[in-house]
Coordinates of C-alpha atoms in Angstrom, one line a residue:
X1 CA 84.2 45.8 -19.4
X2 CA 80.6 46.4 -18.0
X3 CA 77.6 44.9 -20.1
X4 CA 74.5 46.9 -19.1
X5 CA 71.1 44.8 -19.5
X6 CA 67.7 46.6 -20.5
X7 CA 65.8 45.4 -18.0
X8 CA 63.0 48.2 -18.9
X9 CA 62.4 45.9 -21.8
X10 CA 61.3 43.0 -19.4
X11 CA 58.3 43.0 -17.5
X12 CA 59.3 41.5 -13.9
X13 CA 57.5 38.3 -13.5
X14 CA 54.9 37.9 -11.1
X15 CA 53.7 34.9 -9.3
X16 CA 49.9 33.9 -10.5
X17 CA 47.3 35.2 -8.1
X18 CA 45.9 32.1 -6.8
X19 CA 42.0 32.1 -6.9
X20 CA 40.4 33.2 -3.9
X21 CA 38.5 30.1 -1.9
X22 CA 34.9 30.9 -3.3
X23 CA 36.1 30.7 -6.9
X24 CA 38.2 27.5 -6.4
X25 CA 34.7 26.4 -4.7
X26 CA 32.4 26.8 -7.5
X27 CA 35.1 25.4 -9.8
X28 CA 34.6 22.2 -7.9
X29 CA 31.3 22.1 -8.0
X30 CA 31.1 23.0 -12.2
X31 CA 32.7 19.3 -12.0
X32 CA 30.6 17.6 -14.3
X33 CA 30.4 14.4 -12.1
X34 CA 29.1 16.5 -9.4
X35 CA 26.1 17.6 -11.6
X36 CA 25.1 14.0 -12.8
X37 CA 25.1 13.0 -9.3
X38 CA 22.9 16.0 -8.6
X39 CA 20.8 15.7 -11.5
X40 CA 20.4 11.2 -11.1
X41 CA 19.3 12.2 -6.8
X42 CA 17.1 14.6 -8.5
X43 CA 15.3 12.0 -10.7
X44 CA 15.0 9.7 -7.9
X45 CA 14.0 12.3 -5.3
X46 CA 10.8 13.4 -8.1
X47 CA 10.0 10.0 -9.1
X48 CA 9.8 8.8 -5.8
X49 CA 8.3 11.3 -3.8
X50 CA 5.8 12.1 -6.6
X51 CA 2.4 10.2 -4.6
X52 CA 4.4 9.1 -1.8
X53 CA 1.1 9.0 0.4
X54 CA -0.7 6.9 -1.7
X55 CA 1.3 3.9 -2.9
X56 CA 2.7 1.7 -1.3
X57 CA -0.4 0.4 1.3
X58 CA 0.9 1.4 4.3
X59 CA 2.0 -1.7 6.4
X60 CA 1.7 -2.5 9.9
X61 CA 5.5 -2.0 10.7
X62 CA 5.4 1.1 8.8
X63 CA 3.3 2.1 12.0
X64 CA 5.0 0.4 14.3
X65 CA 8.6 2.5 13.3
X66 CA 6.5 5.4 13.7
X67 CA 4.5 5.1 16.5
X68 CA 8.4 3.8 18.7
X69 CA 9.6 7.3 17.3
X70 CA 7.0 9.2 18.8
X71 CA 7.0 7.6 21.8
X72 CA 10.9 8.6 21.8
X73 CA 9.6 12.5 20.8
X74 CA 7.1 12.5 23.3
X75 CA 7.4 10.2 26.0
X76 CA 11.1 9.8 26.1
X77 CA 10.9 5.9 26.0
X78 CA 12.3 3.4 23.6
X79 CA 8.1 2.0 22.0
X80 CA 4.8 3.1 22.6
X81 CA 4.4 0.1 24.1
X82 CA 6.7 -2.2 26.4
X83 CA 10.4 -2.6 24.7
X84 CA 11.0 -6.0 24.0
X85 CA 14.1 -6.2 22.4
X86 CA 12.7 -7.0 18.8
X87 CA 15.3 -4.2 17.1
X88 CA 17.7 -2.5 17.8
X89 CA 15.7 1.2 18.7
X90 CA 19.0 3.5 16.8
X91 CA 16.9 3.0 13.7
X92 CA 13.5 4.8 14.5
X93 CA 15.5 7.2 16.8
X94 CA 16.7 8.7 13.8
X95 CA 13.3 7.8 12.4
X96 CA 12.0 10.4 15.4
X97 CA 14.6 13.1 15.0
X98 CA 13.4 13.5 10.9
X99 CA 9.8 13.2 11.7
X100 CA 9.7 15.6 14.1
X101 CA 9.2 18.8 12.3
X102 CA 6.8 17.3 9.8
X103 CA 4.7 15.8 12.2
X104 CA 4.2 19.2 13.7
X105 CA 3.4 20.6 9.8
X106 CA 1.5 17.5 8.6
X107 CA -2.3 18.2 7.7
X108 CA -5.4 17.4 9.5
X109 CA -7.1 14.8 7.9
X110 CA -6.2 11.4 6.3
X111 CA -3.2 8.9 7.4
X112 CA -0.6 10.1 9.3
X113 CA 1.3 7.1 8.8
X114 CA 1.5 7.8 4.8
X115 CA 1.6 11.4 5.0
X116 CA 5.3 10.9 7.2
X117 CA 6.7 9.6 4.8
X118 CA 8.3 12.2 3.1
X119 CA 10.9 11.9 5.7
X120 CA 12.6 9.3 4.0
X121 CA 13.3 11.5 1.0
X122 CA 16.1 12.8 2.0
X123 CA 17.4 9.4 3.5
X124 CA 17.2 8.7 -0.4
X125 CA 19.3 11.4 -1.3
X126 CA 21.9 10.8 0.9
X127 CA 22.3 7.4 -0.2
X128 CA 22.1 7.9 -4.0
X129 CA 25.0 10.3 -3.4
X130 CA 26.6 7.7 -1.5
X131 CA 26.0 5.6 -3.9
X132 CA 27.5 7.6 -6.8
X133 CA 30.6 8.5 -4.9
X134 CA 31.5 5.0 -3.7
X135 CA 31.0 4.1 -7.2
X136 CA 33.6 6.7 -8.6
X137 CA 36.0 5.8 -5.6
X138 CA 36.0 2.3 -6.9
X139 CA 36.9 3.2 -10.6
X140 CA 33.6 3.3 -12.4
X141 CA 33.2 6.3 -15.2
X142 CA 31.4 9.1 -14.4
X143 CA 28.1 7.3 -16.5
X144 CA 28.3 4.7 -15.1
X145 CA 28.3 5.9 -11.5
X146 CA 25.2 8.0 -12.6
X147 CA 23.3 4.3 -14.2
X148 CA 24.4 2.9 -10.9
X149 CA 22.1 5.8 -9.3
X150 CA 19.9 5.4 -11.4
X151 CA 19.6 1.6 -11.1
X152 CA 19.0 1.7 -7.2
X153 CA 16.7 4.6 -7.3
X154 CA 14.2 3.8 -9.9
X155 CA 13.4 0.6 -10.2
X156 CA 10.0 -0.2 -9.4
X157 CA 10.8 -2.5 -6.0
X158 CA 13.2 0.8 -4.7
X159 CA 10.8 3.1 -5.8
X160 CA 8.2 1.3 -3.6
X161 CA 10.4 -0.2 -0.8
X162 CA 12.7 3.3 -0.3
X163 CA 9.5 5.3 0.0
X164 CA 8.5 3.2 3.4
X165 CA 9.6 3.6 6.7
X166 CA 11.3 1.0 6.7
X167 CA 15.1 0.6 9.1
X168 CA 16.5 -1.1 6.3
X169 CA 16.4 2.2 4.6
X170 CA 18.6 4.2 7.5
X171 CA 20.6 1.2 7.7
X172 CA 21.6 1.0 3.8
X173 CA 22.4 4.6 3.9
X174 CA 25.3 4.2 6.9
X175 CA 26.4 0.7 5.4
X176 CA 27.2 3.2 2.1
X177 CA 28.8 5.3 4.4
X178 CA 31.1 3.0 6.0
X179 CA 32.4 2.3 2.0
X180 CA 32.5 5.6 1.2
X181 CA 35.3 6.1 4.1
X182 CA 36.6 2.9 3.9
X183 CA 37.8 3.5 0.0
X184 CA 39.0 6.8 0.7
X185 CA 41.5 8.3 -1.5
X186 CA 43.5 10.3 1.3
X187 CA 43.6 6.8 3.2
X188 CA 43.2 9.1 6.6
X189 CA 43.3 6.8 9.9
X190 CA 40.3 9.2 10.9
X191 CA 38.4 8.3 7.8
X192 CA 38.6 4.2 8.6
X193 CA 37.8 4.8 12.5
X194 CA 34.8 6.8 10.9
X195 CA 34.0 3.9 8.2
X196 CA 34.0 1.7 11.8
X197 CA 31.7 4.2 13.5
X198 CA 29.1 4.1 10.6
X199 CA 29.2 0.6 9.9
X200 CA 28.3 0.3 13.8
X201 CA 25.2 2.6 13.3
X202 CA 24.5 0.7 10.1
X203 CA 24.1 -2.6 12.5
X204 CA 22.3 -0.9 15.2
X205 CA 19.8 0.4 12.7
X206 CA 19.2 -2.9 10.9
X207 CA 20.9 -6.0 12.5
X208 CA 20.4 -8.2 9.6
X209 CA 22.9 -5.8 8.0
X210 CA 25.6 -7.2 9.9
X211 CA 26.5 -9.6 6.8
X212 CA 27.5 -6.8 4.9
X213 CA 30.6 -6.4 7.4
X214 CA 32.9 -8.5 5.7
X215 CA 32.5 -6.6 2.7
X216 CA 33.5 -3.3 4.2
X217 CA 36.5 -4.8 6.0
X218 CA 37.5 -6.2 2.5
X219 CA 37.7 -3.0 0.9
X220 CA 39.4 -1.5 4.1
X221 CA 42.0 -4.1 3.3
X222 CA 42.1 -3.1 -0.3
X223 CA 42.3 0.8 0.0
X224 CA 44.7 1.2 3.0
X225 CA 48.0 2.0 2.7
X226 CA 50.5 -1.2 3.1
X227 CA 52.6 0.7 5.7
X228 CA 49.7 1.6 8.0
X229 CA 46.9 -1.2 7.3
X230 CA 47.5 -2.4 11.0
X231 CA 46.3 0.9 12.5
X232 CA 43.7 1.5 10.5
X233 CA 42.3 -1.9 10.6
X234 CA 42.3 -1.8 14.6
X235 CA 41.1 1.6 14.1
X236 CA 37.9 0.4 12.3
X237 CA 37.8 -2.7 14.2
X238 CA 37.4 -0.8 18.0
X239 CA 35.1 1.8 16.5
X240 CA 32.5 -0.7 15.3
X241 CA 33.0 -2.6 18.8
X242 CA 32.7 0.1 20.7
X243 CA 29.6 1.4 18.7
X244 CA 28.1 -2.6 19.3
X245 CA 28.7 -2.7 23.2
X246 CA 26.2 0.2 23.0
X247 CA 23.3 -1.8 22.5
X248 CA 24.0 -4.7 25.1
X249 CA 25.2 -2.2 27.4
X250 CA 21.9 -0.7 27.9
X251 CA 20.4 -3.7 28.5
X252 CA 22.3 -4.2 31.2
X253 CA 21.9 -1.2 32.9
X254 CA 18.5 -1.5 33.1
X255 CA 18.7 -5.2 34.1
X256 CA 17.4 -7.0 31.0
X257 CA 20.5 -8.3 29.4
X258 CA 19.3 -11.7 30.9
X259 CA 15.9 -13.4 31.2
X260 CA 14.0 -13.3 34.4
X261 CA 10.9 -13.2 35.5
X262 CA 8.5 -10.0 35.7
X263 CA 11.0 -8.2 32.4
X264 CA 11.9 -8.8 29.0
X265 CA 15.7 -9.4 28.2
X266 CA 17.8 -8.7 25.1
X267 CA 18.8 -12.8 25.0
X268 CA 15.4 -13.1 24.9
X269 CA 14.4 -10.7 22.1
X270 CA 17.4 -12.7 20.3
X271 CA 16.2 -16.0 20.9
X272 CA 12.7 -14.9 20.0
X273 CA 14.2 -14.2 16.4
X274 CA 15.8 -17.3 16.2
X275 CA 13.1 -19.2 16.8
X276 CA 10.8 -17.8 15.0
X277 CA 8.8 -19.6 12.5
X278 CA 11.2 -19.9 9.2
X279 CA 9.6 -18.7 5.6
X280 CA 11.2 -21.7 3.9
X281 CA 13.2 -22.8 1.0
X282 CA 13.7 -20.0 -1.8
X283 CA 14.5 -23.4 -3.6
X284 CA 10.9 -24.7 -2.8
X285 CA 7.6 -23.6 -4.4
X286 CA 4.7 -22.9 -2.7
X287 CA 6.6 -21.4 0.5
X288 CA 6.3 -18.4 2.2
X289 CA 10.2 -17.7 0.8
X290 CA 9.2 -18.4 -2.7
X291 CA 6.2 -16.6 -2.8
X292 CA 7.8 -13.5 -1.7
X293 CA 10.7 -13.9 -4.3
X294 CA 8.3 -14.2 -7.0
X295 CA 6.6 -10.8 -5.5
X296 CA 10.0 -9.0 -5.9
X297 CA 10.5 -10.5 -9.7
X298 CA 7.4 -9.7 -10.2
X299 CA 8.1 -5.7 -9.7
X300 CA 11.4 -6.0 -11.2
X301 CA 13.4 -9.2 -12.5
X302 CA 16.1 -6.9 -14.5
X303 CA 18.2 -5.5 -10.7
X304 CA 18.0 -8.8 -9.0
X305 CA 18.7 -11.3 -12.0
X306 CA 20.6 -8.7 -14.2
X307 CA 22.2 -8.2 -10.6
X308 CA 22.8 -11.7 -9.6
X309 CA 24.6 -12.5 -12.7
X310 CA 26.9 -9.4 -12.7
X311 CA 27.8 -10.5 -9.4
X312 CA 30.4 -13.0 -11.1
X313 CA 32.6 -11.3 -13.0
X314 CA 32.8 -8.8 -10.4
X315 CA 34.2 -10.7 -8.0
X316 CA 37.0 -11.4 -10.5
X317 CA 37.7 -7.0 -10.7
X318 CA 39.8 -6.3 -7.7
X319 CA 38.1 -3.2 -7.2
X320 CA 34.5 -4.3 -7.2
X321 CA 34.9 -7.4 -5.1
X322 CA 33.8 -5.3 -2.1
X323 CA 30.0 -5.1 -3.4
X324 CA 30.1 -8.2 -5.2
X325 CA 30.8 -9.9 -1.8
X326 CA 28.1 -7.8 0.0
X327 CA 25.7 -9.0 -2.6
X328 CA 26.8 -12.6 -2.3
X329 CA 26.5 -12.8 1.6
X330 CA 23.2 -11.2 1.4
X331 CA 21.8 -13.6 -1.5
X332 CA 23.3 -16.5 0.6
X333 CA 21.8 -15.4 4.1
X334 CA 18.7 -16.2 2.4
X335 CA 19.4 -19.3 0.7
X336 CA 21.3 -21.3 3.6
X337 CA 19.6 -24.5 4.7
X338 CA 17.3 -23.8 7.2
X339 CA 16.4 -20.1 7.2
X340 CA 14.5 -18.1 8.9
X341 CA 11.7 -15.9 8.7
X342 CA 12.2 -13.5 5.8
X343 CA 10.9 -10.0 5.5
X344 CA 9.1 -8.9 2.6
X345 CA 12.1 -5.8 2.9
X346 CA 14.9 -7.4 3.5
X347 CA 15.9 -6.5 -0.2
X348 CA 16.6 -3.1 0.0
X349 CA 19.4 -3.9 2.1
X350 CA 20.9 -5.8 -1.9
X351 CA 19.4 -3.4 -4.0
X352 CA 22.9 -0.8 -3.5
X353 CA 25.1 -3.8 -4.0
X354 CA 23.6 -5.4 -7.4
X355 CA 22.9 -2.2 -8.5
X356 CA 26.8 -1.3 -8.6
X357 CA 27.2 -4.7 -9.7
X358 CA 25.6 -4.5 -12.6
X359 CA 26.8 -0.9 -13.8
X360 CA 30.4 -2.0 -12.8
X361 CA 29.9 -5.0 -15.6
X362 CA 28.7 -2.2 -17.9
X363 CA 31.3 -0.7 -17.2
X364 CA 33.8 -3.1 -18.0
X365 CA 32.0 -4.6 -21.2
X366 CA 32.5 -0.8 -22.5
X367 CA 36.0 0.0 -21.4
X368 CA 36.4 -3.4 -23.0
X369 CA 34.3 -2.2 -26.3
X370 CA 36.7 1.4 -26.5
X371 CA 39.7 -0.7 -26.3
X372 CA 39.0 -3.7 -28.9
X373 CA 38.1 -1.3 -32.0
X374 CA 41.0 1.0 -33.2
X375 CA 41.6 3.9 -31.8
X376 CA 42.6 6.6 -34.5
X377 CA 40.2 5.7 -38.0
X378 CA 37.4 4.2 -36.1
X379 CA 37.0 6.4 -33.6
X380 CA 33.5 7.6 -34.4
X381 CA 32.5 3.9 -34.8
X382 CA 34.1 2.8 -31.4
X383 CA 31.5 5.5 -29.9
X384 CA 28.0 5.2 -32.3
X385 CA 28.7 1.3 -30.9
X386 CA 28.8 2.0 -27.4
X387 CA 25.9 4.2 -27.9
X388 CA 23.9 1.9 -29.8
X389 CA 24.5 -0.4 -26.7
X390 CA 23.8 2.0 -24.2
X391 CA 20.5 2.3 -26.2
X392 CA 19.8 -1.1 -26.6
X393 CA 20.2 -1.8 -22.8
X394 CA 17.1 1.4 -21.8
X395 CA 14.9 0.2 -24.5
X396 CA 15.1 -3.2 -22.3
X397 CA 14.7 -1.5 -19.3
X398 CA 12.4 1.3 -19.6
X399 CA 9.4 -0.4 -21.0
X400 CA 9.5 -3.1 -18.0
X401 CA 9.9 -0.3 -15.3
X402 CA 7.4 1.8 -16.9
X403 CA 4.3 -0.5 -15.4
X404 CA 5.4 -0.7 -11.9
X405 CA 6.6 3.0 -11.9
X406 CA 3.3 4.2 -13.2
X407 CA 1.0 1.8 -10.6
X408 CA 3.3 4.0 -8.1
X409 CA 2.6 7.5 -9.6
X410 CA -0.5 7.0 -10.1
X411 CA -2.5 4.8 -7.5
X412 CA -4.4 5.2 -4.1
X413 CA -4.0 2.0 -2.1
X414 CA -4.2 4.0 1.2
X415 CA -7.9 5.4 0.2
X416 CA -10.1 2.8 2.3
X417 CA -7.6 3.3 5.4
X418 CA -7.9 7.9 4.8
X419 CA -11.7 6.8 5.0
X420 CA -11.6 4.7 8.1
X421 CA -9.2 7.2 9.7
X422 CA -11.9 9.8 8.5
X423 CA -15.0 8.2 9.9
X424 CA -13.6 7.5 13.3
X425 CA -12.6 11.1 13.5
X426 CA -15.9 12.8 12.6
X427 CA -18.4 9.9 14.1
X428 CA -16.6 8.9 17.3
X429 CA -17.9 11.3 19.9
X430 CA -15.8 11.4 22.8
X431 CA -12.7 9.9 21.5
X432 CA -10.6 10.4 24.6
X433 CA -13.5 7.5 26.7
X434 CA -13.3 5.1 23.5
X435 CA -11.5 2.0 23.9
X436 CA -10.5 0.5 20.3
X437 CA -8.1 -1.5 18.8
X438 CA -6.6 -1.3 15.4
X439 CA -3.4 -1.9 13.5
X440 CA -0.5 -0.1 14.1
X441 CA -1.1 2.0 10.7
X442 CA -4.2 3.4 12.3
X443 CA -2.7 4.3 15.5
X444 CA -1.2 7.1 15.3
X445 CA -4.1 8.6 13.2
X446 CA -6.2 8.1 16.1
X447 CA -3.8 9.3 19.0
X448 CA -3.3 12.9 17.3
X449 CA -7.5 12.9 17.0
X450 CA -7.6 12.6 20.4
X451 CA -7.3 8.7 21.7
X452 CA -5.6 8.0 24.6
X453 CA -2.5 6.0 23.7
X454 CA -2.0 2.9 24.9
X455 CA -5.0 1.7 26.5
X456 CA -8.1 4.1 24.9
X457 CA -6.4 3.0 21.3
X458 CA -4.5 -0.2 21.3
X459 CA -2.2 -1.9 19.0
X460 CA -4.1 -5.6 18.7
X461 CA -1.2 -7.6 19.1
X462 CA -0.9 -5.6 22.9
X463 CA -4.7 -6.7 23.4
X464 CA -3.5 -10.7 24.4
X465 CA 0.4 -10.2 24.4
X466 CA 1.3 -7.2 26.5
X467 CA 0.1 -7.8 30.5
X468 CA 0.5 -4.6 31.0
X469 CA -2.5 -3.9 28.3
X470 CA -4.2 -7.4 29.3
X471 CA -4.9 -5.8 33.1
X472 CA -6.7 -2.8 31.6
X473 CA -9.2 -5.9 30.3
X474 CA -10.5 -7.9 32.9
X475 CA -13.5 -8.5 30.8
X476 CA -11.9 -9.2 28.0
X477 CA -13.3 -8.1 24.8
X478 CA -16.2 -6.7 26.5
X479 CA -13.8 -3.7 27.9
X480 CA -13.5 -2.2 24.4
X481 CA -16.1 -0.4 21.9
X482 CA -14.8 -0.5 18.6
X483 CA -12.3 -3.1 16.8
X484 CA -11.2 -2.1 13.1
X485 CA -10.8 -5.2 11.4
X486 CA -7.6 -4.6 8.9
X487 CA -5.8 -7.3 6.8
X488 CA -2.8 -7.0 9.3
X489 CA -5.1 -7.7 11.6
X490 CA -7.2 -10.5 10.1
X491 CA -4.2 -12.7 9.6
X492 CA -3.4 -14.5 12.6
X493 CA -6.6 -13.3 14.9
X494 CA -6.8 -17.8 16.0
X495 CA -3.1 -17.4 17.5
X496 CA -5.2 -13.7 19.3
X497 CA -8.2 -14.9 20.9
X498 CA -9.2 -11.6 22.8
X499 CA -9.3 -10.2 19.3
X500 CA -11.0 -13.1 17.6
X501 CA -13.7 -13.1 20.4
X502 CA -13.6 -9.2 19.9
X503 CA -14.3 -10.3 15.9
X504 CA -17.3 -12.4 16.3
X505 CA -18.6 -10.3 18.8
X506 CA -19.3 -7.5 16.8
X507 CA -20.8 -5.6 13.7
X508 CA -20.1 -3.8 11.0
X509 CA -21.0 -0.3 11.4
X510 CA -18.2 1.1 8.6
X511 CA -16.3 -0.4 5.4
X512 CA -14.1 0.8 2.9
X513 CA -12.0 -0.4 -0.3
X514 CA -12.3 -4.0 -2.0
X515 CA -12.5 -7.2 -0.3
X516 CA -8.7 -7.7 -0.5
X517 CA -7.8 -5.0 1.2
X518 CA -11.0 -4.3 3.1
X519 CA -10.9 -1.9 6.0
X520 CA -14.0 -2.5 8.4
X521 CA -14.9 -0.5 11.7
X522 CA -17.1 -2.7 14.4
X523 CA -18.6 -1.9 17.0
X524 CA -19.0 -4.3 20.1
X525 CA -21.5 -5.7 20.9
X526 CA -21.5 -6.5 24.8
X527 CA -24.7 -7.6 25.2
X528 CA -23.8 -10.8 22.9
X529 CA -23.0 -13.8 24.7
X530 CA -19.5 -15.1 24.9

């Protein structure tokens, strides 16, 4: 018997049509934790670039960084003066390969210093996407990976510190990098050599980031796959060596790995560090340590403390360890008995680490909060109470960061050095004959109007600490025509006594802004007597 089947009835079935690539591309980026992490970088990026020249005061290593990057750009060495080993020169080589288009489009007029600063926008960026993706690779909701952002990018210390040229800044954006890879999902080999290769730039662009390391091999531990931890961990391990040597290594091929006489060494750029003139006890008041702790609470007490205090229960979340022990060995690098000098920007290389810190507790109070109420009746309540919190914790923290985000948005504390810069470029007549000496801030200014570098303008520390300056002045002070007396430079001029004699030995001829921060251009008076 033969059974005939309408197969006219039945439509054959077809495989689906998978999307083409573009489509499945634009699905990935309607993602909606791709567009808060856009939309947090693009509140960071406004807010901080929004009067980027004019607040913070420039410093005198912001000038520094940029005049070593230029002198990479243009005269293909390592600092615009001799290279003595202070830093590791990876960070302001990156510094010169950003700046190099905008110093070609920056505007005549005012401080070139402040106006280069826009390079470190994107530097920003970078990081605060960073940021946000370590954050979900570590477990935190999409929200709270965005308050994360939002907590490093726009509190009043980043929004001043991040804006600077600063290494610390290229350093925490590799550091977040090396995470990034390290806590990949795929657990590639590739990916945890790479989290070895940026962890080694990290180091190489800020050494004091080197405590961070045991942080990042933590979470290499913790993310790798059981059956192939050994290779990756080598893996890592070899890269970040390898990327280490690099530094030592050049030393010794141009025969300054060890002191001798007639050339600086990198043992004795180290040494310099270590002894160098400590900043005190945190602990203590009235030291140099203190003072600048109080400066950072000052501008913001709610990331460090708030921070600090998250860092506890983090360390007891298996997946947040990782930044709760970077945080940890950064706080106690600075605490140990006994530390050293401490720079007013060391905490940038923190802010990341307490800012996830204290968005990863937030996170866990409300995953905590959704799973204590019941779930079917109370539903609505569960979330008008996590809202109500989520309220409650911005109307803390807006008001506070209000002040010091408005002093940034709004103030000119670079005006009396625009002034100075201006008056030297329209009353200095033959600027390429002048000898002067000014702050590092200033440099630059006056080498694109025309200074010689290097010995027509002069960094003032070069004036009694460089020989290779000192022999340009065998008359001392009487061998240069102008001095601008700066705060930078008025702090130690006893410990400079070309400059100080250069000081007393001359007169006012220019001043600008308060007495604080008083910027004064002086002429030299060689007929005085020494």
């Amino acid at each position: 018997m033969t059974v005939l089947l309408d197969t006219a009835a039945r439509p054959p079935v077809t495989p689906p049509r998978p999307r083409p690539p573009l489509r499945r591309r634009l699905d990935r980026l309607a993602r909606p934790g791709r567009w808060l992490a856009g939309l947090a970088t693009l509140a960071v990026v406004l807010v901080q670039g929004w009067n980027i020249t004019g607040f913070p005061g420039v410093s005198d290593d912001e000038g520094t960084y940029l005049a070593q990057a230029w002198a990479v750009q243009t005269q293909h060495g390592m600092a615009h003066y001799t290279y003595w080993y202070d830093h590791p020169p990876l960070g302001w080589i990156q510094l010169a390969v950003l700046s190099w288009l905008p110093g070609h489009l920056a505007p005549d007029g005012g401080l070139f210093t402040a106006q280069m600063r826009v390079v470190m926008l994107p530097v920003t960026a970078a990081s605060c996407l960073l940021l946000f993706t370590l954050a979900r690779r570590l477990g935190l909701a999409r929200l709270s990976a965005t308050a994360a952002v939002l907590l490093f990018g726009l509190c009043p210390l980043a929004v001043g510190l991040q804006r600077e040229l600063f290494l610390d800044n290229f350093a925490v954006l590799w550091m977040l990098a090396a995470l990034v890879l390290a806590a990949s999902p795929r657990r590639h080999l590739w990916h945890h050599v790479g989290a070895g290769l940026c962890a080694g730039v990290a180091v190489l662009s800020k050494e004091t980031m080197a405590a961070v390391l045991p942080a990042v091999a933590l979470l290499l531990w913790q993310c790798s796959a059981r059956s192939t931890r050994k290779f990756s961990v080598v893996g890592f391990g070899t890269a970040l060596v390898l990327i280490g040597l690099g530094y030592p290594l050049y030393a010794a091929i141009k025969g300054e790995l060890f002191p001798g006489p007639g050339h600086v060494s990198l043992l004795g750029g180290i040494v310099y560090q270590l002894d160098r003139p400590g900043s005190g006890s945190m602990l203590t008041p009235g030291t140099p340590a203190r003072q600048l702790l109080d400066s950072w609470l000052y501008y913001d007490r709610i990331l460090i403390l708030g921070g600090l205090a998250a860092v506890l229960p983090a360390l007891l979340v298996r997946r947040l360890r990782a930044p709760a022990l970077a945080a940890l060995l950064l706080t106690a690098v600075v605490l140990r008995p006994g530390a050293g000098y401490l720079p007013a920007m060391y905490v940038i290389q923190a802010l990341p680490f307490l800012a996830l810190c204290l968005a990863g507790a937030g996170d866990l109070a409300a995953r905590c909060l959704l799973r204590g109420l019941p779930r079917v009746r109370l539903r609505p309540l569960r979330w008008a109470a996590l809202l109500a919190l989520a309220a409650l914790a911005v109307g803390y923290t807006a008001p506070r960061w209000y002040a010091g985000d408005r002093t940034a948005l709004t103030s000119d504390a670079n005006a009396p050095y625009d002034q100075a810069a201006d008056w030297l470029r329209g009353n200095v007549p033959d600027p390429a004959h002048t000898r002067i000496t000014v702050d590092d801030a200033l440099w630059l200014s006056l080498v694109h109007d025309g200074f010689r570098p290097g010995t027509g303008v002069i960094w003032f520390y070069k004036v009694d600490l460089d020989p290779a300056v000192t022999r340009t002045l065998p008359h001392g002070w009487r061998d240069l025509d102008y001095i601008v007396s700066s705060p930078a430079l008025r702090q130690d001029p006893n410990d400079l006594p070309t400059v100080h004699a250069a000081l007393a030995h001359s007169t006012v001829v220019a001043a600008f802004g308060p007495p604080a921060g008083r910027i004064e251009i002086r002429r030299i008076d060689r007929s005085a007597q020494p």
